[in-house]
């Protein structure tokens, strides 16, 4: 069994817990999707900081330029940055996936002011955890973001790569897309931005990024047992943070459904 296979075996129970999470059973209406997006948006946003941290470590972004150790990994990271930071939206206008997500949130009347105001308060990594702690974010949102930036602040690229590779795979189920399709049929395609975002998200992910990200992990860890242990620890922690966020979202949706039922 390879080291990668061992890690995938060890984190499989957590992946299964996410795949079968009760949250997905609650996503039956657009109002549910709205709550989901208002909390999931933080994962969409901080993904870019993980990606940019990898770009900083694995490509050359300094002057004078110097050739990188592994051009294949550099190309992989730069391709993801290109796609995430400057993709083409449904109107063929260049936009980042984060901005596209915000526009999709506005389309379903989800609140984007909270995330926008939070980002506006941030200036650098030095005090980011203080800013997160003092924000109006919920407990799970705070813990999720603090884990991300604690990992980035280690400046240990194998740990950052682990959070990126094992904690950020596509976790939006087919059920989510089916909700949008049903709503579009009812409302005569009222959510083109959200539909496009989800379809584009799946399209560009493809079959290439997964194997390349695992190859990146293998290259970064080499024969270091300590680094491989770190990768497994971070992978498990990243998935647990996602489960914690999913638990909070599920609770909020369930409470809203109960409140509606009592009216």
PDB file of C-alpha atoms in Angstrom:
ATOM      1  CA  UNK A   1       0.000   0.000   0.000  1.00  0.00           C
ATOM      2  CA  UNK A   2       1.407   3.394  -0.995  1.00  0.00           C
ATOM      3  CA  UNK A   3       1.549   6.313   1.426  1.00  0.00           C
ATOM      4  CA  UNK A   4      -1.224   8.087  -0.471  1.00  0.00           C
ATOM      5  CA  UNK A   5      -3.403   4.968  -0.396  1.00  0.00           C
ATOM      6  CA  UNK A   6      -2.836   4.710   3.354  1.00  0.00           C
ATOM      7  CA  UNK A   7      -3.925   8.318   3.923  1.00  0.00           C
ATOM      8  CA  UNK A   8      -7.011   7.856   1.755  1.00  0.00           C
ATOM      9  CA  UNK A   9      -7.875   4.706   3.732  1.00  0.00           C
ATOM     10  CA  UNK A  10      -7.426   6.508   7.049  1.00  0.00           C
ATOM     11  CA  UNK A  11      -9.626   9.470   6.108  1.00  0.00           C
ATOM     12  CA  UNK A  12     -12.308   7.386   4.387  1.00  0.00           C
ATOM     13  CA  UNK A  13     -14.599   7.277   7.484  1.00  0.00           C
ATOM     14  CA  UNK A  14     -14.575  11.094   7.623  1.00  0.00           C
ATOM     15  CA  UNK A  15     -15.248  11.356   3.893  1.00  0.00           C
ATOM     16  CA  UNK A  16     -18.141   8.943   4.286  1.00  0.00           C
ATOM     17  CA  UNK A  17     -19.475  10.965   7.198  1.00  0.00           C
ATOM     18  CA  UNK A  18     -19.505  14.033   4.968  1.00  0.00           C
ATOM     19  CA  UNK A  19     -21.009  12.205   2.003  1.00  0.00           C
ATOM     20  CA  UNK A  20     -23.853  10.910   4.172  1.00  0.00           C
ATOM     21  CA  UNK A  21     -24.290  14.014   6.285  1.00  0.00           C
ATOM     22  CA  UNK A  22     -27.843  14.814   7.360  1.00  0.00           C
ATOM     23  CA  UNK A  23     -27.438  18.329   5.955  1.00  0.00           C
ATOM     24  CA  UNK A  24     -28.155  17.058   2.452  1.00  0.00           C
ATOM     25  CA  UNK A  25     -31.564  15.790   3.536  1.00  0.00           C
ATOM     26  CA  UNK A  26     -32.485  19.316   4.631  1.00  0.00           C
ATOM     27  CA  UNK A  27     -31.604  20.955   1.295  1.00  0.00           C
ATOM     28  CA  UNK A  28     -35.036  20.735  -0.262  1.00  0.00           C
ATOM     29  CA  UNK A  29     -35.964  24.366  -0.946  1.00  0.00           C
ATOM     30  CA  UNK A  30     -34.281  27.534  -2.174  1.00  0.00           C
ATOM     31  CA  UNK A  31     -34.578  28.983   1.354  1.00  0.00           C
ATOM     32  CA  UNK A  32     -32.428  26.078   2.544  1.00  0.00           C
ATOM     33  CA  UNK A  33     -29.875  26.739  -0.201  1.00  0.00           C
ATOM     34  CA  UNK A  34     -29.785  30.392   0.874  1.00  0.00           C
ATOM     35  CA  UNK A  35     -28.762  29.466   4.424  1.00  0.00           C
ATOM     36  CA  UNK A  36     -26.248  26.966   3.061  1.00  0.00           C
ATOM     37  CA  UNK A  37     -24.620  29.550   0.802  1.00  0.00           C
ATOM     38  CA  UNK A  38     -24.446  32.247   3.497  1.00  0.00           C
ATOM     39  CA  UNK A  39     -22.254  29.939   5.586  1.00  0.00           C
ATOM     40  CA  UNK A  40     -20.509  27.952   2.858  1.00  0.00           C
ATOM     41  CA  UNK A  41     -19.253  31.187   1.264  1.00  0.00           C
ATOM     42  CA  UNK A  42     -16.458  31.342   3.855  1.00  0.00           C
ATOM     43  CA  UNK A  43     -15.120  28.043   2.539  1.00  0.00           C
ATOM     44  CA  UNK A  44     -15.318  29.408  -1.013  1.00  0.00           C
ATOM     45  CA  UNK A  45     -13.381  32.501   0.078  1.00  0.00           C
ATOM     46  CA  UNK A  46     -10.624  30.967   2.213  1.00  0.00           C
ATOM     47  CA  UNK A  47      -9.946  28.311  -0.432  1.00  0.00           C
ATOM     48  CA  UNK A  48      -8.308  31.137  -2.398  1.00  0.00           C
ATOM     49  CA  UNK A  49      -5.918  31.876   0.472  1.00  0.00           C
ATOM     50  CA  UNK A  50      -4.868  28.223   0.575  1.00  0.00           C
ATOM     51  CA  UNK A  51      -4.353  28.319  -3.180  1.00  0.00           C
ATOM     52  CA  UNK A  52      -2.385  31.569  -3.045  1.00  0.00           C
ATOM     53  CA  UNK A  53      -0.208  30.164  -0.262  1.00  0.00           C
ATOM     54  CA  UNK A  54       0.621  27.208  -2.505  1.00  0.00           C
ATOM     55  CA  UNK A  55       1.353  29.566  -5.381  1.00  0.00           C
ATOM     56  CA  UNK A  56       3.721  31.511  -3.118  1.00  0.00           C
ATOM     57  CA  UNK A  57       5.591  28.353  -2.102  1.00  0.00           C
ATOM     58  CA  UNK A  58       5.538  26.347  -5.332  1.00  0.00           C
ATOM     59  CA  UNK A  59       5.833  28.983  -8.076  1.00  0.00           C
ATOM     60  CA  UNK A  60       8.040  32.050  -8.334  1.00  0.00           C
ATOM     61  CA  UNK A  61       6.142  35.232  -7.485  1.00  0.00           C
ATOM     62  CA  UNK A  62       9.184  37.256  -6.453  1.00  0.00           C
ATOM     63  CA  UNK A  63      11.569  39.491  -8.364  1.00  0.00           C
ATOM     64  CA  UNK A  64      14.075  38.662  -9.736  1.00  0.00           C
ATOM     65  CA  UNK A  65      12.400  35.571 -11.107  1.00  0.00           C
ATOM     66  CA  UNK A  66      14.109  32.219 -10.601  1.00  0.00           C
ATOM     67  CA  UNK A  67      13.175  28.827 -12.054  1.00  0.00           C
ATOM     68  CA  UNK A  68      11.176  26.591  -9.753  1.00  0.00           C
ATOM     69  CA  UNK A  69      12.157  23.107  -8.673  1.00  0.00           C
ATOM     70  CA  UNK A  70       9.179  21.349 -10.242  1.00  0.00           C
ATOM     71  CA  UNK A  71       7.624  23.007 -13.293  1.00  0.00           C
ATOM     72  CA  UNK A  72       4.816  20.423 -13.460  1.00  0.00           C
ATOM     73  CA  UNK A  73       3.597  21.297  -9.968  1.00  0.00           C
ATOM     74  CA  UNK A  74       4.046  24.995 -10.710  1.00  0.00           C
ATOM     75  CA  UNK A  75       1.928  24.656 -13.839  1.00  0.00           C
ATOM     76  CA  UNK A  76      -0.740  22.771 -11.895  1.00  0.00           C
ATOM     77  CA  UNK A  77      -1.009  25.508  -9.261  1.00  0.00           C
ATOM     78  CA  UNK A  78      -0.939  28.320 -11.825  1.00  0.00           C
ATOM     79  CA  UNK A  79      -3.681  26.637 -13.857  1.00  0.00           C
ATOM     80  CA  UNK A  80      -5.919  26.444 -10.792  1.00  0.00           C
ATOM     81  CA  UNK A  81      -5.198  30.074  -9.930  1.00  0.00           C
ATOM     82  CA  UNK A  82      -6.043  31.095 -13.498  1.00  0.00           C
ATOM     83  CA  UNK A  83      -9.335  29.200 -13.401  1.00  0.00           C
ATOM     84  CA  UNK A  84     -10.377  30.283  -9.902  1.00  0.00           C
ATOM     85  CA  UNK A  85      -9.276  33.909 -10.073  1.00  0.00           C
ATOM     86  CA  UNK A  86     -10.245  34.838 -13.637  1.00  0.00           C
ATOM     87  CA  UNK A  87     -12.754  32.378 -15.064  1.00  0.00           C
ATOM     88  CA  UNK A  88     -15.474  33.330 -17.560  1.00  0.00           C
ATOM     89  CA  UNK A  89     -18.978  33.778 -16.184  1.00  0.00           C
ATOM     90  CA  UNK A  90     -22.256  32.968 -17.900  1.00  0.00           C
ATOM     91  CA  UNK A  91     -22.018  36.236 -19.870  1.00  0.00           C
ATOM     92  CA  UNK A  92     -18.419  35.550 -20.994  1.00  0.00           C
ATOM     93  CA  UNK A  93     -17.091  38.202 -18.582  1.00  0.00           C
ATOM     94  CA  UNK A  94     -13.891  37.374 -16.618  1.00  0.00           C
ATOM     95  CA  UNK A  95     -14.614  36.987 -12.908  1.00  0.00           C
ATOM     96  CA  UNK A  96     -13.265  35.027  -9.985  1.00  0.00           C
ATOM     97  CA  UNK A  97     -15.256  32.074  -8.745  1.00  0.00           C
ATOM     98  CA  UNK A  98     -15.692  33.861  -5.432  1.00  0.00           C
ATOM     99  CA  UNK A  99     -17.339  36.871  -7.091  1.00  0.00           C
ATOM    100  CA  UNK A 100     -19.448  34.524  -9.199  1.00  0.00           C
ATOM    101  CA  UNK A 101     -20.546  32.828  -5.983  1.00  0.00           C
ATOM    102  CA  UNK A 102     -21.478  36.177  -4.423  1.00  0.00           C
ATOM    103  CA  UNK A 103     -23.568  37.023  -7.485  1.00  0.00           C
ATOM    104  CA  UNK A 104     -25.255  33.624  -7.265  1.00  0.00           C
ATOM    105  CA  UNK A 105     -26.016  34.329  -3.609  1.00  0.00           C
ATOM    106  CA  UNK A 106     -27.634  37.640  -4.536  1.00  0.00           C
ATOM    107  CA  UNK A 107     -29.699  35.801  -7.120  1.00  0.00           C
ATOM    108  CA  UNK A 108     -31.333  33.667  -4.401  1.00  0.00           C
ATOM    109  CA  UNK A 109     -31.597  36.696  -2.083  1.00  0.00           C
ATOM    110  CA  UNK A 110     -28.890  35.413   0.276  1.00  0.00           C
ATOM    111  CA  UNK A 111     -27.022  37.939   2.409  1.00  0.00           C
ATOM    112  CA  UNK A 112     -23.593  38.884   1.005  1.00  0.00           C
ATOM    113  CA  UNK A 113     -23.072  41.916   3.235  1.00  0.00           C
ATOM    114  CA  UNK A 114     -21.728  39.889   6.158  1.00  0.00           C
ATOM    115  CA  UNK A 115     -18.920  38.215   4.191  1.00  0.00           C
ATOM    116  CA  UNK A 116     -18.102  41.430   2.305  1.00  0.00           C
ATOM    117  CA  UNK A 117     -17.877  43.487   5.498  1.00  0.00           C
ATOM    118  CA  UNK A 118     -15.702  40.829   7.107  1.00  0.00           C
ATOM    119  CA  UNK A 119     -13.239  40.768   4.200  1.00  0.00           C
ATOM    120  CA  UNK A 120     -13.067  44.569   4.229  1.00  0.00           C
ATOM    121  CA  UNK A 121     -11.701  44.462   7.799  1.00  0.00           C
ATOM    122  CA  UNK A 122      -8.732  42.269   6.828  1.00  0.00           C
ATOM    123  CA  UNK A 123      -5.330  43.710   6.006  1.00  0.00           C
ATOM    124  CA  UNK A 124      -2.776  40.920   6.475  1.00  0.00           C
ATOM    125  CA  UNK A 125      -1.927  37.629   8.159  1.00  0.00           C
ATOM    126  CA  UNK A 126      -0.403  39.161  11.311  1.00  0.00           C
ATOM    127  CA  UNK A 127      -3.696  39.729  13.109  1.00  0.00           C
ATOM    128  CA  UNK A 128      -6.115  37.695  11.027  1.00  0.00           C
ATOM    129  CA  UNK A 129      -7.051  35.302  13.838  1.00  0.00           C
ATOM    130  CA  UNK A 130      -7.798  38.264  16.118  1.00  0.00           C
ATOM    131  CA  UNK A 131     -10.025  39.730  13.400  1.00  0.00           C
ATOM    132  CA  UNK A 132     -11.778  36.386  12.981  1.00  0.00           C
ATOM    133  CA  UNK A 133     -12.222  35.989  16.744  1.00  0.00           C
ATOM    134  CA  UNK A 134     -13.657  39.517  17.113  1.00  0.00           C
ATOM    135  CA  UNK A 135     -15.981  39.200  14.126  1.00  0.00           C
ATOM    136  CA  UNK A 136     -19.717  38.516  14.091  1.00  0.00           C
ATOM    137  CA  UNK A 137     -19.168  35.111  12.520  1.00  0.00           C
ATOM    138  CA  UNK A 138     -20.725  32.010  14.049  1.00  0.00           C
ATOM    139  CA  UNK A 139     -18.606  29.577  16.114  1.00  0.00           C
ATOM    140  CA  UNK A 140     -18.229  27.019  13.306  1.00  0.00           C
ATOM    141  CA  UNK A 141     -17.388  29.723  10.758  1.00  0.00           C
ATOM    142  CA  UNK A 142     -14.700  31.122  13.060  1.00  0.00           C
ATOM    143  CA  UNK A 143     -13.170  27.721  13.773  1.00  0.00           C
ATOM    144  CA  UNK A 144     -13.189  26.822  10.094  1.00  0.00           C
ATOM    145  CA  UNK A 145     -11.328  29.999   9.101  1.00  0.00           C
ATOM    146  CA  UNK A 146      -8.927  29.878  12.038  1.00  0.00           C
ATOM    147  CA  UNK A 147      -7.893  26.352  11.096  1.00  0.00           C
ATOM    148  CA  UNK A 148      -7.236  27.468   7.520  1.00  0.00           C
ATOM    149  CA  UNK A 149      -5.057  30.413   8.492  1.00  0.00           C
ATOM    150  CA  UNK A 150      -3.296  28.530  11.280  1.00  0.00           C
ATOM    151  CA  UNK A 151      -2.302  26.016   8.612  1.00  0.00           C
ATOM    152  CA  UNK A 152      -1.168  28.734   6.206  1.00  0.00           C
ATOM    153  CA  UNK A 153       0.808  30.460   8.972  1.00  0.00           C
ATOM    154  CA  UNK A 154       2.871  27.329   9.608  1.00  0.00           C
ATOM    155  CA  UNK A 155       4.624  28.174   6.316  1.00  0.00           C
ATOM    156  CA  UNK A 156       5.017  24.413   5.877  1.00  0.00           C
ATOM    157  CA  UNK A 157       3.923  23.776   2.338  1.00  0.00           C
ATOM    158  CA  UNK A 158       3.169  20.069   2.803  1.00  0.00           C
ATOM    159  CA  UNK A 159       0.609  20.971   5.482  1.00  0.00           C
ATOM    160  CA  UNK A 160      -0.989  23.631   3.304  1.00  0.00           C
ATOM    161  CA  UNK A 161      -1.097  21.173   0.408  1.00  0.00           C
ATOM    162  CA  UNK A 162      -2.806  18.594   2.612  1.00  0.00           C
ATOM    163  CA  UNK A 163      -5.591  20.986   3.638  1.00  0.00           C
ATOM    164  CA  UNK A 164      -5.983  21.960  -0.014  1.00  0.00           C
ATOM    165  CA  UNK A 165      -5.941  18.404  -1.392  1.00  0.00           C
ATOM    166  CA  UNK A 166      -7.906  16.414   1.163  1.00  0.00           C
ATOM    167  CA  UNK A 167     -10.131  19.058   2.742  1.00  0.00           C
ATOM    168  CA  UNK A 168     -11.404  20.869  -0.346  1.00  0.00           C
ATOM    169  CA  UNK A 169     -12.668  18.264  -2.770  1.00  0.00           C
ATOM    170  CA  UNK A 170     -16.061  18.914  -4.321  1.00  0.00           C
ATOM    171  CA  UNK A 171     -18.532  18.264  -1.505  1.00  0.00           C
ATOM    172  CA  UNK A 172     -21.639  19.699  -3.148  1.00  0.00           C
ATOM    173  CA  UNK A 173     -23.888  16.697  -3.847  1.00  0.00           C
ATOM    174  CA  UNK A 174     -25.956  16.069  -6.933  1.00  0.00           C
ATOM    175  CA  UNK A 175     -28.980  16.734  -4.726  1.00  0.00           C
ATOM    176  CA  UNK A 176     -27.965  20.407  -4.454  1.00  0.00           C
ATOM    177  CA  UNK A 177     -27.930  20.757  -8.224  1.00  0.00           C
ATOM    178  CA  UNK A 178     -31.276  18.978  -8.480  1.00  0.00           C
ATOM    179  CA  UNK A 179     -32.818  21.546  -6.110  1.00  0.00           C
ATOM    180  CA  UNK A 180     -31.750  24.341  -8.455  1.00  0.00           C
ATOM    181  CA  UNK A 181     -33.090  22.490 -11.492  1.00  0.00           C
ATOM    182  CA  UNK A 182     -36.468  21.993  -9.803  1.00  0.00           C
ATOM    183  CA  UNK A 183     -36.586  25.636  -8.728  1.00  0.00           C
ATOM    184  CA  UNK A 184     -35.694  26.761 -12.241  1.00  0.00           C
ATOM    185  CA  UNK A 185     -38.546  24.704 -13.685  1.00  0.00           C
ATOM    186  CA  UNK A 186     -40.944  26.313 -11.239  1.00  0.00           C
ATOM    187  CA  UNK A 187     -39.651  29.849 -11.671  1.00  0.00           C
ATOM    188  CA  UNK A 188     -38.746  29.756 -15.383  1.00  0.00           C
ATOM    189  CA  UNK A 189     -34.981  29.591 -14.927  1.00  0.00           C
ATOM    190  CA  UNK A 190     -34.742  32.172 -12.161  1.00  0.00           C
ATOM    191  CA  UNK A 191     -31.258  31.145 -11.033  1.00  0.00           C
ATOM    192  CA  UNK A 192     -28.964  31.146 -14.084  1.00  0.00           C
ATOM    193  CA  UNK A 193     -25.932  32.420 -12.149  1.00  0.00           C
ATOM    194  CA  UNK A 194     -26.157  29.734  -9.485  1.00  0.00           C
ATOM    195  CA  UNK A 195     -26.800  27.022 -12.057  1.00  0.00           C
ATOM    196  CA  UNK A 196     -23.814  28.174 -14.109  1.00  0.00           C
ATOM    197  CA  UNK A 197     -21.544  28.358 -11.071  1.00  0.00           C
ATOM    198  CA  UNK A 198     -22.347  24.800 -10.006  1.00  0.00           C
ATOM    199  CA  UNK A 199     -22.026  23.385 -13.499  1.00  0.00           C
ATOM    200  CA  UNK A 200     -18.768  25.268 -14.103  1.00  0.00           C
ATOM    201  CA  UNK A 201     -17.410  24.151 -10.750  1.00  0.00           C
ATOM    202  CA  UNK A 202     -17.877  20.521 -11.751  1.00  0.00           C
ATOM    203  CA  UNK A 203     -16.682  21.042 -15.324  1.00  0.00           C
ATOM    204  CA  UNK A 204     -13.296  22.586 -14.569  1.00  0.00           C
ATOM    205  CA  UNK A 205     -12.552  20.257 -11.662  1.00  0.00           C
ATOM    206  CA  UNK A 206     -12.237  17.405 -14.156  1.00  0.00           C
ATOM    207  CA  UNK A 207     -10.223  14.251 -13.703  1.00  0.00           C
ATOM    208  CA  UNK A 208      -6.787  15.873 -13.848  1.00  0.00           C
ATOM    209  CA  UNK A 209      -6.653  17.981 -10.698  1.00  0.00           C
ATOM    210  CA  UNK A 210      -7.146  15.101  -8.268  1.00  0.00           C
ATOM    211  CA  UNK A 211      -4.206  12.965  -9.453  1.00  0.00           C
ATOM    212  CA  UNK A 212      -1.954  16.025  -9.793  1.00  0.00           C
ATOM    213  CA  UNK A 213      -2.719  17.188  -6.260  1.00  0.00           C
ATOM    214  CA  UNK A 214      -1.812  13.733  -4.935  1.00  0.00           C
ATOM    215  CA  UNK A 215       1.384  13.845  -6.968  1.00  0.00           C
ATOM    216  CA  UNK A 216       2.115  17.219  -5.366  1.00  0.00           C
ATOM    217  CA  UNK A 217       1.709  15.702  -1.899  1.00  0.00           C
ATOM    218  CA  UNK A 218       4.059  12.853  -2.784  1.00  0.00           C
ATOM    219  CA  UNK A 219       6.690  15.251  -4.069  1.00  0.00           C
ATOM    220  CA  UNK A 220       6.486  17.514  -1.024  1.00  0.00           C
ATOM    221  CA  UNK A 221       6.713  14.686   1.516  1.00  0.00           C
ATOM    222  CA  UNK A 222       9.292  12.505  -0.203  1.00  0.00           C
ATOM    223  CA  UNK A 223      10.627   9.921   2.262  1.00  0.00           C
ATOM    224  CA  UNK A 224       9.969  12.001   5.374  1.00  0.00           C
ATOM    225  CA  UNK A 225       7.832  10.011   7.805  1.00  0.00           C
ATOM    226  CA  UNK A 226       7.240  13.181   9.822  1.00  0.00           C
ATOM    227  CA  UNK A 227       5.816  15.032   6.827  1.00  0.00           C
ATOM    228  CA  UNK A 228       3.552  12.131   5.888  1.00  0.00           C
ATOM    229  CA  UNK A 229       2.279  12.048   9.483  1.00  0.00           C
ATOM    230  CA  UNK A 230       1.627  15.804   9.279  1.00  0.00           C
ATOM    231  CA  UNK A 231      -0.311  15.372   6.034  1.00  0.00           C
ATOM    232  CA  UNK A 232      -2.583  12.767   7.606  1.00  0.00           C
ATOM    233  CA  UNK A 233      -3.148  14.885  10.710  1.00  0.00           C
ATOM    234  CA  UNK A 234      -4.033  17.987   8.686  1.00  0.00           C
ATOM    235  CA  UNK A 235      -6.257  15.992   6.310  1.00  0.00           C
ATOM    236  CA  UNK A 236      -8.288  14.613   9.211  1.00  0.00           C
ATOM    237  CA  UNK A 237      -8.492  18.012  10.907  1.00  0.00           C
ATOM    238  CA  UNK A 238      -9.633  19.714   7.689  1.00  0.00           C
ATOM    239  CA  UNK A 239     -12.424  17.171   7.196  1.00  0.00           C
ATOM    240  CA  UNK A 240     -13.494  17.502  10.829  1.00  0.00           C
ATOM    241  CA  UNK A 241     -13.734  21.267  10.390  1.00  0.00           C
ATOM    242  CA  UNK A 242     -15.965  20.735   7.360  1.00  0.00           C
ATOM    243  CA  UNK A 243     -18.166  18.323   9.333  1.00  0.00           C
ATOM    244  CA  UNK A 244     -18.430  20.875  12.135  1.00  0.00           C
ATOM    245  CA  UNK A 245     -19.511  23.559   9.649  1.00  0.00           C
ATOM    246  CA  UNK A 246     -22.005  21.166   8.044  1.00  0.00           C
ATOM    247  CA  UNK A 247     -23.429  20.360  11.515  1.00  0.00           C
ATOM    248  CA  UNK A 248     -24.007  24.051  12.202  1.00  0.00           C
ATOM    249  CA  UNK A 249     -25.655  24.645   8.820  1.00  0.00           C
ATOM    250  CA  UNK A 250     -27.911  21.616   9.275  1.00  0.00           C
ATOM    251  CA  UNK A 251     -28.970  22.841  12.719  1.00  0.00           C
ATOM    252  CA  UNK A 252     -29.815  26.311  11.392  1.00  0.00           C
ATOM    253  CA  UNK A 253     -31.858  24.939   8.480  1.00  0.00           C
ATOM    254  CA  UNK A 254     -33.659  22.496  10.769  1.00  0.00           C
ATOM    255  CA  UNK A 255     -34.552  25.320  13.172  1.00  0.00           C
ATOM    256  CA  UNK A 256     -35.890  27.424  10.304  1.00  0.00           C
ATOM    257  CA  UNK A 257     -38.030  24.554   9.014  1.00  0.00           C
ATOM    258  CA  UNK A 258     -39.425  24.003  12.522  1.00  0.00           C
ATOM    259  CA  UNK A 259     -40.222  27.711  12.860  1.00  0.00           C
ATOM    260  CA  UNK A 260     -42.052  27.711   9.516  1.00  0.00           C
ATOM    261  CA  UNK A 261     -43.995  24.608  10.526  1.00  0.00           C
ATOM    262  CA  UNK A 262     -45.265  26.372  13.643  1.00  0.00           C
ATOM    263  CA  UNK A 263     -46.575  29.397  11.728  1.00  0.00           C
TER     264      UNK A 263
END
